Amino acid sequence: MSETPSSADANDIALRSSIDRSLRHPVMFFFTCGALWLAVAAVLGLIASAKKHMPEFLGGCSLFDAGKIDAAHINALIYGWGFQAAFGMIIWLMARLSRKECTSSGIVLVAGHLWNFAVLFGVVGIMLGMGTGVPWMEFPTAVWPVLLLCYMLITIWSLIQFQVRDAGHVYVSQWYLLAAMLWFPWIYMTANLFVFVFDGNPLMAAGIASWFKGTLFLLFFLPVAVASAYFLAPKVTGRPVYSYNIALFGFWTLAVVGPWAGMQKLTGAPIPQFLPYTGAAAMVLILVPAIAVAINILKTVSGHEETVTASPALRFTAAGVVGLLTYGVLSAATHAFGFSLVQFSYTDYGFDILGLYGVFSLCAFGAIYFIVPRITRREWLSRRFISWHFYLSLYGVITVAISAIVGGISQGEGIEAWNQSFLAGAGRAQSYGWGVTIAWGLILLSSLFFSLHLLLMWARLGRRSSHPTLLKGNHAESPHGPEGEVDNYGSATA
Amino acid sequence: MKFKAFIFGLLASFGLPWLLAIVVPFSTMRSLDPAKYAGIEIDGGEGIYIPKRDGRISEGSDVYGQEGCYYCHTQLVRPTYAGSDVWRADWGGLKKSADNPDTRRETLSTDYDGEKIAHIGVMRVGHDLSNLGRRLETNLKGTQLSPETWMFLHLYNPRGIAPYRKNSQDREERSACPSKPGLFNEVSKNIAGFDALPVAAPEGKAIVPSDRARALVSYLVSLKKDTLEQPVPQDLNYNPIQPVAK
C-alpha cells in the first residue's frame, strides 16, 4: 500500500486526483455538516449533563427538558455527526482503494441533504416530545425509513465500485468497509422492524434496542474507524501494514464477537437468561480484536514517532487506536467483574462516549485531516487550530472516561449499597456529573475550532501550497506523500 | 481471502447470532405460556395468573418515553444474583410491617404488558420506579394529597413539595429531578376549576396539568409491581432472601 514518489507515476496521480475531484462535493458536504452537528451535539450534551447535577439549569424552558435533551444529544451525535463522518470516509476510502471515480456524486449529495433534513426533523421532534422512547432510536418513527433509504443511496455506489474494481489486491481497509456497509442495514432494519413494526413482548423490544446500541458501535462505527486507521497508518508512514495475519485475526474476531453485544443492559430482566450473559461475554472478548488492531496499527507506525506527532492525520488516528485499546481493556474489566455495579450508572454512558468520540471520532478527525486537502486542493490554514482541536478533544474524552467510567463504578457501589439511603449513593454521581459537563465543554470548544477550520476549507480558503500543514515548526519535509501531490496536478475545477 | 468466502463468513458470523439472540428469543417471548397458580392455600391464587393494572398504561407509557424519563429512572427489580434491588427498602415492594406482609418481588415478564417497550432505563440518577405507585399510596396515606396530586406537584416543581416518605431513611432527601414545565398549561382561573394545582400562579391565572401529564401520572401511579394486591404464582415468585438486617 506504500507509495513513494518513484513508484507513483503520472497516470496514477492523475487517477487519484480525478477520484478526489469526483467526490469533492459530497465528501466536503458530509464532513462539514457532520462537524456542525457535532457542535450541536456537544451543546446538547453540556445541557443534558448539567441538568443531572444542577436540576434547575434552564428549568423554565420546556424545549430543553431533562430526558428529551439527553435523547436529542445522543441522536444528534450519532446520526448527525457519526454517520455523516462515516459516509465521507466510506465513499472516499472505497473509491480510492478500488481506484474508481464516483459517477453518482449528484445522487449522493441529494441523499446527503435528505439525511440532514431527516436528522433535523428527528432532533426537533424529540425536543418537542414526539420521540419514541427507545434509547438511540428516539427519532419519530417516520424518520427511520428515510434514513435507511438515504443510507442505501449514499453507500450503494461504493459497493459497486468495489465490484467493478480492476482485479487485484483487496486491502484490509476494504474488508472493514465492506463489512460495515453490509452489517449496518441488517442491524438497522432488524432493530426498527422488531421494535416498531412487529408485535412482541415489550421486554424483547427493549432487549433488541440494547442490541442495536451495542452492534451499531461495534459493527458500524468501529469498523469504519479501523478501516481509516489501516489506510492512514501505512499511507502516511510509507510502510506496509505490520502483519497481515494479525489483521485477518482482528477482523474475524470482531465479526464473530460483535453481533452478540448489547443485551447485557438487561441483566436480571425476565428475558431468556443467556442473552445478557452472551452480551457481557462479547463486551469482555472485544478486548481481543481491540488488541489485534492496536498492535497492528501501532507496530506499523512505530519508529516513526516524529511523523505521528507531526502529521495531524496520523496523530488523531494513533490517539483513536489508543482509545480503542483503552475501550477494550475497560470494557473487559467492567463486564467481567461486578457488572451489576455499573449496569445503571454513568459507566454505560462513559463507554458510549469513549467509543463514539474516543475511538470513532478521533479516527474520523484523522481521516478528515488527510482527505480534505486532497479534495479541496488546499492545505489546512492553521497549525494552531489543529493543535487546539487535538488537545481539547483529547482532554475532553479523557475527562469523560475518568468521570463516567471510573466515577460510574463508585456511583454504582453507592446505588447498590441497599442499606444506605439511595440519594447518598446517587449523590456521588453529582460530582462525576460535573466532570462530564466539563468534558462536553472541552469537546464543544474543540469542535468550534474544527468546524471553523473546516468551513474555511469548504469555502476554498485553504492555503495554496505544496507543503502540507504539519504540527511542527518547519515544512521542510512531507510525510503526506510526494511533494505537491495536492496542488500541482491538473486544474482544481472539474 | 476470496470474495465469496468473505461474504459467506460475514453471513455466518452475523446470521447465527441474529437468529439465536434476536429472532428465536423474540418469537419465544411473544407467546409465553401464562403462569398458573398452585392453589389458594399455597400461593394465594387460583387458575391462570392474569396481571391486573389500572390506568392509562399505553398512553402514559408513550409519554414516559417521549419525555425521556428512562434516562434517569429505571423500571427493573433485578433478582438478587444481579443486584441488590429487592433488598432496598421499597423498590421491589413493601417491607414487612404492622400494616402489610412482605410484598417484595422481582420484575416479571408480564409487568410491561400494554406498553410498546419496557422502559428498563439507562441510568439510576433517580429512584427505580417499578413500585412508585405503591410507595406513593403507602406514604401518602392519611395526608391531604392524593398520589395523583403529589405526582403533578412533583413534576411541576420537584423541590416545591415535601418528599412523600415520612419515616424512611430517605427522609432528608431533596429531589434532584428537573421540573417538567412543558407538561402544564397556564389557563384563566375561571376555567381551571378543581384542576388547578395548589401552586403560585400569576394573578387571575391557574396552573393545570395537560392531557399528556394526566396520562403520564395515571401511568406512574399504576406502577405497583409487587404482591400486595395480586399474589404471584409461586413459580414466578422467588421470595427475596432476607439479608441479615443492618
XYZ file of C-alpha atoms in Angstrom:
740
model
C 0.000 0.000 0.000
C 3.001 2.231 0.326
C 3.534 4.879 -2.264
C 6.832 6.523 -2.746
C 7.468 9.302 -5.218
C 9.317 6.938 -7.501
C 6.516 4.380 -7.800
C 3.742 6.901 -8.190
C 3.793 7.560 -11.857
C 1.926 10.336 -13.560
C -1.056 8.181 -14.525
C -1.506 7.081 -11.005
C -1.507 10.614 -9.700
C -3.900 11.727 -12.408
C -6.290 8.910 -11.476
C -6.115 9.779 -7.804
C -6.800 13.423 -8.432
C -9.724 12.633 -10.716
C -11.190 10.381 -7.980
C -10.732 13.165 -5.472
C -12.360 15.658 -7.801
C -15.359 13.398 -8.441
C -16.014 13.156 -4.702
C -15.214 16.694 -3.662
C -18.745 17.966 -3.124
C -20.370 15.031 -1.327
C -17.402 14.389 0.938
C -16.997 18.042 1.912
C -20.730 18.253 2.464
C -20.735 15.258 4.826
C -17.697 16.398 6.782
C -18.827 19.974 7.200
C -22.430 19.188 8.111
C -21.138 16.465 10.412
C -18.814 18.882 12.174
C -21.666 21.330 12.719
C -23.859 18.542 14.116
C -21.004 17.596 16.423
C -21.011 21.125 17.809
C -24.798 20.920 18.260
C -24.456 17.537 19.976
C -21.801 18.967 22.299
C -24.078 21.882 23.296
C -26.949 19.470 23.930
C -24.633 17.136 25.834
C -23.465 20.006 28.002
C -27.042 20.964 28.893
C -28.130 17.341 29.395
C -25.237 16.626 31.701
C -25.622 19.910 33.615
C -29.248 19.042 34.346
C -28.178 15.864 36.119
C -26.304 17.758 38.809
C -27.990 21.179 38.609
C -31.667 20.341 38.181
C -32.696 23.995 37.968
C -30.422 24.680 34.985
C -32.557 26.101 32.127
C -35.543 24.896 34.126
C -38.059 27.277 32.612
C -37.610 26.160 29.044
C -39.643 23.062 28.224
C -37.797 22.579 24.936
C -34.706 21.677 26.949
C -36.475 19.395 29.440
C -34.267 16.775 31.015
C -34.673 13.414 29.331
C -35.676 14.816 25.980
C -32.398 16.691 25.830
C -30.435 13.523 26.599
C -32.160 11.835 23.689
C -31.624 14.799 21.358
C -27.961 14.905 22.367
C -27.102 11.292 21.691
C -29.114 11.130 18.469
C -27.528 14.310 17.102
C -24.146 12.840 17.950
C -24.824 9.517 16.237
C -26.934 10.400 13.220
C -25.800 13.988 12.728
C -22.061 13.677 13.281
C -21.203 9.971 13.405
C -22.966 8.792 10.300
C -22.020 11.753 8.153
C -18.360 11.472 9.079
C -18.597 7.754 8.324
C -20.251 8.419 4.952
C -17.486 10.775 3.906
C -14.864 8.245 4.976
C -16.589 5.272 3.336
C -17.180 6.831 -0.066
C -13.735 8.412 -0.302
C -11.765 5.431 1.001
C -13.688 2.935 -1.107
C -13.234 4.989 -4.271
C -9.521 5.440 -3.650
C -8.918 1.803 -2.702
C -10.962 0.433 -5.604
C -9.374 3.024 -7.879
C -12.708 4.079 -9.352
C -14.135 7.548 -9.769
C -17.522 8.263 -8.278
C -20.025 8.696 -11.088
C -23.040 9.394 -8.894
C -21.940 12.225 -6.679
C -25.145 14.102 -7.552
C -27.364 11.373 -6.086
C -25.093 11.039 -3.063
C -25.332 14.763 -2.478
C -29.131 14.783 -2.765
C -29.368 11.826 -0.384
C -26.997 13.658 1.955
C -29.278 16.684 2.050
C -32.275 14.467 2.700
C -30.340 12.755 5.508
C -29.679 16.122 7.136
C -33.305 17.178 6.909
C -34.410 13.859 8.359
C -31.962 14.192 11.267
C -33.045 17.794 11.867
C -36.688 16.729 11.830
C -35.863 13.899 14.204
C -33.921 16.006 16.700
C -36.544 18.761 16.733
C -39.221 16.072 17.001
C -37.533 14.642 20.099
C -37.292 18.088 21.676
C -40.974 18.736 21.006
C -41.890 15.494 22.785
C -42.535 13.241 19.799
C -39.702 10.786 20.443
C -40.231 7.046 20.603
C -38.658 6.418 23.992
C -36.247 3.766 22.664
C -32.617 4.576 23.520
C -30.573 5.549 20.423
C -33.686 5.138 18.260
C -35.660 8.098 19.572
C -36.389 9.783 16.265
C -40.115 9.772 15.446
C -40.841 6.513 13.633
C -41.365 8.224 10.283
C -37.665 9.046 10.170
C -36.036 5.615 10.078
C -37.224 4.510 6.609
C -35.965 7.821 5.214
C -32.585 7.371 6.867
C -32.330 3.814 5.571
C -33.170 4.936 2.037
C -30.577 7.722 2.195
C -28.029 5.261 3.541
C -28.616 2.953 0.585
C -28.380 5.804 -1.907
C -25.137 7.009 -0.362
C -23.252 3.739 0.043
C -24.523 1.580 -2.843
C -22.053 3.245 -5.228
C -19.154 2.213 -3.045
C -20.286 -1.413 -3.219
C -20.499 -1.108 -6.994
C -17.047 0.465 -7.143
C -15.695 -2.472 -5.200
C -17.385 -4.945 -7.527
C -16.128 -3.332 -10.742
C -12.614 -2.616 -9.472
C -9.757 -3.895 -11.549
C -8.795 -7.246 -10.136
C -6.056 -7.006 -7.634
C -5.220 -6.856 -4.013
C -8.076 -6.286 -1.582
C -6.846 -4.003 1.181
C -7.520 -4.615 4.862
C -9.437 -1.336 4.956
C -11.760 -2.683 2.289
C -12.751 -5.706 4.390
C -13.790 -3.433 7.201
C -15.600 -1.006 4.917
C -17.469 -3.735 3.069
C -18.453 -5.448 6.273
C -19.637 -2.208 7.891
C -21.642 -1.314 4.797
C -23.403 -4.676 4.851
C -23.817 -5.006 8.627
C -25.469 -1.665 9.167
C -28.621 -2.095 7.039
C -29.126 -5.547 8.552
C -28.785 -4.186 12.087
C -30.873 -1.100 11.444
C -33.711 -2.949 9.734
C -33.760 -5.663 12.380
C -33.846 -3.150 15.208
C -36.563 -0.966 13.716
C -38.745 -3.793 12.461
C -38.568 -5.796 15.682
C -39.073 -2.775 17.911
C -41.556 -0.627 15.990
C -43.281 -2.876 13.478
C -43.586 -6.447 14.737
C -45.750 -7.031 17.743
C -43.810 -8.708 20.509
C -43.107 -8.657 24.208
C -42.092 -5.130 25.307
C -39.117 -6.634 27.126
C -37.764 -8.159 23.963
C -38.203 -4.785 22.259
C -36.013 -3.294 24.972
C -33.520 -6.130 24.513
C -33.299 -5.619 20.771
C -32.893 -1.874 21.266
C -29.907 -2.595 23.541
C -28.512 -4.973 20.958
C -28.835 -2.195 18.387
C -26.837 0.083 20.659
C -24.088 -2.471 21.105
C -23.817 -3.574 17.497
C -24.178 -0.112 15.957
C -20.909 0.859 17.566
C -19.044 -2.427 17.271
C -20.154 -3.298 13.750
C -20.522 0.072 12.083
C -18.605 2.910 13.703
C -15.707 0.781 14.884
C -15.010 -0.928 11.521
C -15.167 2.394 9.675
C -12.682 3.882 12.146
C -10.416 0.846 11.867
C -10.618 0.959 8.062
C -9.395 4.527 8.141
C -6.566 3.614 10.522
C -5.494 0.711 8.294
C -5.423 3.140 5.372
C -3.658 6.053 7.015
C -1.001 4.296 9.075
C 0.744 2.658 6.091
C -0.032 5.548 3.762
C 1.475 8.294 5.856
C 4.461 6.340 7.151
C 5.076 4.715 3.799
C 5.371 1.192 5.180
C 3.199 -1.878 4.715
C 0.799 -2.999 7.422
C 2.769 -4.751 10.160
C 1.109 -8.150 9.935
C -1.488 -9.421 7.507
C -2.304 -12.361 9.747
C -2.979 -10.200 12.782
C -5.212 -8.046 10.573
C -7.130 -11.117 9.484
C -7.416 -12.320 13.062
C -8.575 -8.917 14.296
C -11.209 -8.665 11.612
C -12.747 -12.074 12.113
C -12.731 -11.905 15.907
C -14.668 -8.643 15.637
C -17.069 -10.251 13.160
C -17.672 -13.188 15.493
C -17.805 -11.310 18.806
C -19.544 -8.076 17.767
C -23.001 -9.399 16.842
C -23.571 -10.771 20.360
C -23.020 -7.491 22.207
C -25.677 -5.278 23.724
C -28.155 -7.249 25.790
C -26.014 -7.138 28.930
C -28.010 -3.985 29.714
C -30.949 -6.270 30.539
C -29.093 -8.376 33.111
C -31.651 -9.523 35.638
C -34.634 -8.772 33.413
C -37.023 -11.647 32.724
C -35.771 -12.448 29.241
C -34.025 -15.681 28.211
C -31.104 -15.939 30.602
C -28.347 -16.496 28.074
C -28.893 -13.171 26.313
C -27.367 -10.871 28.948
C -24.583 -13.372 29.512
C -23.586 -13.603 25.875
C -23.812 -9.798 25.686
C -21.455 -9.374 28.625
C -19.150 -12.065 27.261
C -18.958 -10.191 23.960
C -18.079 -6.989 25.784
C -15.227 -8.863 27.511
C -13.998 -10.576 24.366
C -13.998 -7.313 22.435
C -10.609 -6.832 24.030
C -9.208 -9.428 21.597
C -9.912 -7.587 18.304
C -9.060 -4.306 20.059
C -5.604 -5.618 20.946
C -5.115 -7.089 17.460
C -5.957 -3.798 15.741
C -3.969 -1.724 18.193
C -0.848 -3.892 17.880
C -1.048 -3.899 14.126
C -1.507 -0.152 13.708
C 0.919 0.890 16.417
C 3.551 -1.540 15.141
C 3.098 -0.134 11.642
C 3.808 3.401 12.805
C 6.417 2.528 15.420
C 9.764 4.026 14.684
C 8.043 6.960 13.000
C 7.206 8.828 16.184
C 8.142 12.109 14.583
C 5.677 11.551 11.759
C 2.974 10.530 14.194
C 3.330 13.803 16.081
C 3.805 15.949 13.008
C 1.027 14.638 10.794
C -2.417 15.688 12.047
C -3.955 12.692 10.275
C -1.699 10.192 11.969
C -1.714 11.897 15.335
C -5.513 11.723 15.595
C -5.574 8.184 14.242
C -2.973 6.972 16.718
C -4.934 8.601 19.528
C -8.066 6.831 18.303
C -6.283 3.492 18.260
C -5.049 4.021 21.809
C -8.665 4.925 22.611
C -9.746 1.573 21.182
C -7.255 -0.269 23.357
C -8.500 1.644 26.409
C -12.071 0.833 25.451
C -11.230 -2.852 25.174
C -9.415 -3.024 28.498
C -12.042 -1.067 30.461
C -14.892 -2.946 28.803
C -13.367 -6.323 29.579
C -12.668 -5.312 33.175
C -16.090 -3.856 33.991
C -18.084 -6.555 32.241
C -16.079 -9.394 33.727
C -16.056 -8.149 37.330
C -19.123 -6.767 39.027
C -21.251 -5.675 36.115
C -24.223 -5.266 38.460
C -22.437 -2.266 39.958
C -22.239 -0.374 36.706
C -25.351 -1.622 34.936
C -27.288 1.534 35.765
C -24.526 4.033 36.463
C -22.648 6.604 34.424
C -20.288 3.867 33.223
C -22.546 2.832 30.387
C -22.716 6.384 29.068
C -18.960 6.628 29.503
C -18.499 3.639 27.204
C -20.863 5.167 24.652
C -18.836 8.358 24.540
C -15.441 6.679 24.761
C -16.462 4.559 21.786
C -18.150 7.222 19.707
C -15.711 10.009 20.480
C -12.516 8.480 21.835
C -12.334 5.828 19.122
C -14.540 6.653 16.171
C -14.395 10.432 16.146
C -10.656 10.659 16.715
C -10.069 8.299 13.788
C -12.604 10.277 11.743
C -10.751 13.524 12.505
C -7.564 11.839 11.342
C -9.227 10.838 8.090
C -10.699 14.305 7.619
C -7.321 15.988 8.107
C -5.966 13.694 5.417
C -8.848 13.786 2.935
C -9.884 17.434 2.899
C -6.615 18.887 1.498
C -6.771 16.330 -1.300
C -10.300 17.043 -2.396
C -10.137 20.820 -1.973
C -6.561 21.088 -3.282
C -5.814 23.447 -0.466
C -3.797 22.896 2.681
C -5.122 23.395 6.191
C -4.838 27.010 7.252
C -3.696 26.869 10.799
C -1.419 24.537 12.675
C -2.621 26.099 15.890
C -6.290 25.312 15.193
C -5.405 21.676 14.621
C -3.411 21.549 17.836
C -6.204 23.111 19.842
C -8.672 20.713 18.303
C -6.436 17.787 19.195
C -5.677 18.683 22.794
C -9.202 19.840 23.679
C -10.650 16.658 22.155
C -8.176 14.501 23.978
C -8.675 16.166 27.360
C -12.426 16.095 26.784
C -12.573 12.399 26.115
C -10.152 11.566 28.929
C -12.337 13.582 31.307
C -15.414 11.656 30.158
C -13.635 8.348 30.556
C -12.444 9.143 34.057
C -15.634 10.787 35.320
C -18.162 8.493 33.715
C -16.499 5.100 33.518
C -14.379 5.167 36.654
C -16.737 7.515 38.513
C -19.638 5.330 37.455
C -18.137 2.427 39.367
C -18.162 4.444 42.579
C -21.680 5.686 41.824
C -22.777 2.110 41.182
C -21.360 0.997 44.522
C -23.374 3.720 46.207
C -26.586 2.703 44.485
C -26.060 -0.967 45.246
C -25.483 -0.331 48.952
C -29.087 -1.177 49.777
C -28.922 -0.359 53.462
C -27.871 3.217 52.822
C -30.067 5.987 51.613
C -30.355 5.911 47.834
C -29.511 9.561 47.484
C -26.333 9.087 49.488
C -25.162 6.783 46.738
C -26.665 8.657 43.851
C -25.173 11.833 45.269
C -21.754 10.542 44.300
C -22.911 10.920 40.714
C -23.281 14.650 41.181
C -19.570 15.318 41.322
C -18.838 12.964 38.449
C -21.656 14.689 36.594
C -19.617 17.877 36.836
C -16.775 16.031 35.158
C -18.998 15.022 32.254
C -20.274 18.584 31.896
C -16.744 19.968 31.815
C -15.769 17.328 29.286
C -18.570 18.384 26.950
C -17.431 21.965 27.384
C -13.939 20.972 26.234
C -15.301 18.955 23.335
C -17.544 21.870 22.362
C -14.559 24.214 22.281
C -12.555 21.743 20.243
C -15.377 21.275 17.794
C -15.658 25.058 17.327
C -12.026 25.200 16.214
C -12.635 22.214 13.998
C -15.866 23.413 12.373
C -14.486 26.866 11.720
C -11.384 25.408 10.124
C -13.456 23.033 8.025
C -15.843 25.773 6.915
C -12.898 27.874 5.763
C -11.578 24.895 3.829
C -15.016 24.305 2.321
C -15.032 27.903 1.179
C -11.743 27.044 -0.554
C -9.858 29.492 1.598
C -7.166 26.935 2.404
C -3.506 27.619 1.741
C -2.414 27.257 -1.858
C 0.805 25.483 -1.178
C 2.585 22.303 -1.968
C 3.582 21.894 1.675
C 1.099 20.100 3.880
C 0.262 21.663 7.220
C 2.243 19.778 9.813
C 2.224 20.131 13.546
C 5.826 21.233 13.797
C 7.907 24.304 13.139
C 9.126 23.861 9.603
C 7.646 22.435 6.464
C 10.862 21.097 5.044
C 9.823 17.503 4.522
C 6.483 15.967 3.872
C 5.236 12.721 5.312
C 1.995 13.207 3.387
C 3.164 11.648 0.190
C 5.016 13.288 -2.623
C 5.587 16.990 -2.627
C 2.908 18.887 -4.409
C 0.541 15.964 -4.725
C -2.242 18.265 -3.698
C -1.649 21.280 -5.802
C 0.365 20.590 -8.854
C -1.682 18.147 -10.872
C -4.451 19.361 -13.128
C -6.949 22.090 -12.665
C -8.783 22.348 -9.393
C -12.164 22.640 -11.064
C -13.726 19.834 -12.968
C -9.367 -14.276 1.060
C -11.815 -14.965 -1.743
C -14.792 -12.649 -2.034
C -17.292 -15.497 -1.807
C -15.640 -16.881 1.292
C -15.643 -13.393 2.760
C -19.361 -12.901 2.196
C -20.113 -16.382 3.480
C -18.068 -15.675 6.591
C -19.969 -12.473 7.223
C -23.325 -14.180 6.706
C -22.417 -16.970 9.100
C -20.788 -14.867 11.817
C -23.646 -12.373 11.848
C -26.554 -14.578 10.833
C -26.086 -17.096 13.610
C -26.213 -14.597 16.500
C -29.008 -12.807 14.684
C -31.096 -15.963 14.668
C -30.149 -17.146 18.152
C -30.180 -13.834 20.018
C -32.874 -11.920 18.145
C -35.300 -13.969 16.079
C -35.720 -17.047 18.246
C -35.979 -15.229 21.623
C -38.338 -12.719 20.030
C -40.742 -15.395 18.902
C -40.425 -17.260 22.212
C -41.143 -14.128 24.197
C -44.166 -13.071 22.154
C -46.142 -16.168 23.106
C -45.165 -17.130 26.615
C -47.395 -19.652 28.310
C -49.406 -17.990 31.061
C -48.304 -18.905 34.565
C -50.671 -20.946 36.722
C -51.295 -20.591 40.422
C -50.563 -23.612 42.560
C -53.684 -23.080 44.668
C -55.277 -20.701 47.163
C -53.547 -22.149 50.199
C -50.120 -22.315 48.574
C -49.667 -19.069 46.686
C -52.972 -17.309 47.230
C -54.445 -17.644 43.761
C -56.396 -19.942 41.508
C -56.234 -20.690 37.816
C -54.176 -18.594 35.441
C -52.217 -15.541 36.505
C -53.571 -12.517 34.656
C -51.748 -9.364 35.716
C -54.096 -6.511 36.606
C -53.252 -2.889 36.213
C -55.445 0.205 36.093
C -54.826 3.480 34.357
C -53.875 4.917 31.013
C -50.995 2.449 30.660
C -50.346 2.528 26.935
C -50.711 6.290 26.536
C -48.830 7.056 29.723
C -46.004 4.731 28.783
C -45.667 6.588 25.479
C -45.468 9.933 27.270
C -42.912 8.448 29.698
C -40.805 7.578 26.665
C -41.366 10.876 24.874
C -40.299 12.822 27.924
C -37.145 10.715 28.263
C -37.807 9.710 31.887
C -35.869 6.481 31.245
C -32.599 8.384 31.053
C -32.618 8.874 34.835
C -35.078 6.262 36.120
C -35.123 2.512 35.722
C -38.023 0.083 35.999
C -36.332 -3.158 36.809
C -36.117 -5.012 40.089
C -33.315 -7.457 39.457
C -33.006 -10.881 41.081
C -30.518 -10.993 43.903
C -27.816 -12.586 41.748
C -27.787 -9.487 39.555
C -28.246 -6.683 42.054
C -29.488 -5.639 45.457
C -32.730 -4.038 44.250
C -35.141 -6.258 46.183
C -33.355 -5.514 49.443
C -33.716 -1.782 49.170
C -36.454 -0.533 51.472
C -39.262 -0.072 48.974
C -38.099 -0.620 45.419
C -39.357 -4.146 44.945
C -42.441 -3.725 47.131
C -43.076 -3.092 50.815
C -41.076 -4.478 53.676
C -42.984 -6.444 56.243
C -44.687 -4.116 58.708
C -47.663 -3.986 61.034
C -49.904 -2.965 58.131
C -48.748 -5.301 55.418
C -46.875 -8.504 54.719
C -43.621 -8.529 52.784
C -44.807 -7.670 49.283
C -41.479 -7.507 47.532
C -40.813 -9.399 44.343
C -38.679 -9.317 41.229
C -39.825 -7.961 37.888
C -41.877 -10.419 35.814
C -42.140 -10.720 32.069
C -45.791 -9.668 32.225
C -45.054 -6.455 34.108
C -44.815 -4.353 30.965
C -47.914 -5.693 29.215
C -49.731 -2.980 27.329
C -46.605 -0.901 26.781
C -44.794 -0.687 23.468
C -41.376 -1.070 25.033
C -40.234 -1.975 28.511
C -38.663 1.162 29.938
C -35.762 -0.682 31.552
C -33.905 2.603 31.808
C -30.417 3.869 31.124
C -29.192 5.156 34.462
C -30.242 5.437 38.077
C -29.843 9.124 38.686
C -33.205 8.846 40.398
C -35.085 6.004 42.081
C -36.252 2.854 40.398
C -39.931 3.395 39.602
C -41.230 -0.205 39.486
C -43.264 0.420 42.631
C -43.660 4.178 42.550
C -47.458 3.897 42.704
C -47.234 1.618 45.742
C -44.812 3.947 47.532
C -46.997 6.978 46.911
C -50.113 5.179 48.080
C -48.487 3.905 51.276
C -46.607 7.040 52.197
C -49.377 9.500 51.440
C -51.987 7.578 53.430
C -53.548 9.929 55.911
C -52.331 13.103 54.253
C -54.393 15.527 52.206
C -52.601 14.714 48.981
C -53.698 12.009 46.602
C -50.924 10.167 44.750
C -52.026 11.907 41.536
C -51.838 15.401 43.025
C -48.466 14.668 44.605
C -47.190 13.496 41.221
C -48.480 16.622 39.463
C -46.844 18.844 42.060
C -43.633 16.869 41.808
C -43.480 17.111 38.027
C -44.277 20.816 38.122
C -41.720 21.674 40.769
C -39.858 18.730 42.330
C -38.341 20.833 45.090
C -41.542 22.749 45.887
C -43.141 19.971 47.919
C -42.115 17.814 50.833
C -40.899 14.302 50.000
C -43.619 11.705 50.277
C -41.680 9.446 52.577
C -42.473 10.067 56.206
C -40.382 7.676 58.209
C -37.911 6.248 55.812
C -34.185 6.564 55.710
C -34.585 8.980 52.820
C -36.448 11.469 54.983
C -33.882 14.152 54.383
C -33.783 13.749 50.682
C -34.297 16.670 48.379
C -35.355 15.687 44.923
C -32.709 16.136 42.251
C -35.281 15.811 39.487
C -35.527 18.640 36.959
C -39.006 20.096 36.580
C -41.223 19.465 33.578
C -42.993 22.766 32.929
C -43.886 21.648 29.411
C -46.453 19.245 30.822
C -48.542 22.027 32.349
C -50.665 24.844 30.969
C -51.437 28.253 32.369
C -55.148 28.983 31.999
C -57.607 31.512 33.350
C -58.630 30.807 36.929
C -62.289 30.699 35.914
C -61.955 27.688 33.694
C -59.398 25.829 35.764
C -61.832 24.808 38.499
C -60.749 21.801 40.514
C -57.956 21.060 38.072
C -55.928 23.990 39.343
C -52.802 22.903 41.153
C -52.115 24.499 44.533
C -49.070 26.360 43.285
C -48.215 30.001 42.778
C -49.546 31.413 39.512
C -49.912 34.926 38.091
C -52.956 36.952 39.153
C -56.161 35.519 37.710
C -54.379 32.502 36.291
C -54.037 28.912 37.380
C -51.699 26.048 36.510
C -53.413 22.923 35.209
C -51.910 19.643 34.006
C -52.107 18.951 30.286
C -53.661 15.802 28.938
C -50.206 14.305 28.430
C -49.406 14.993 32.081
C -52.621 13.230 33.092
C -51.743 10.173 31.029
C -48.220 10.142 32.437
C -49.375 10.464 36.040
C -52.042 7.833 35.556
C -49.277 5.516 34.320
C -46.900 6.422 37.140
C -49.376 5.822 39.950
C -50.236 2.479 38.335
C -46.702 1.228 38.921
C -47.349 -1.316 41.649
C -45.277 -4.312 40.689
C -45.421 -6.159 43.993
C -47.591 -8.835 45.531
C -49.832 -6.718 47.788
C -52.992 -6.658 45.708
C -52.350 -9.611 43.487
C -50.380 -12.667 44.530
C -47.966 -14.106 42.019
C -47.791 -17.828 41.206
C -45.100 -19.490 43.252
C -43.261 -20.492 40.091
C -42.601 -16.819 39.418
C -42.105 -15.579 42.939
C -38.659 -16.142 44.239
C -39.158 -14.623 47.623
C -36.287 -12.321 48.312
C -33.750 -13.736 50.655
C -33.958 -11.760 53.844
C -30.464 -10.409 54.345
C -29.151 -10.155 57.865
C -30.588 -6.754 58.699
C -28.381 -3.760 59.176
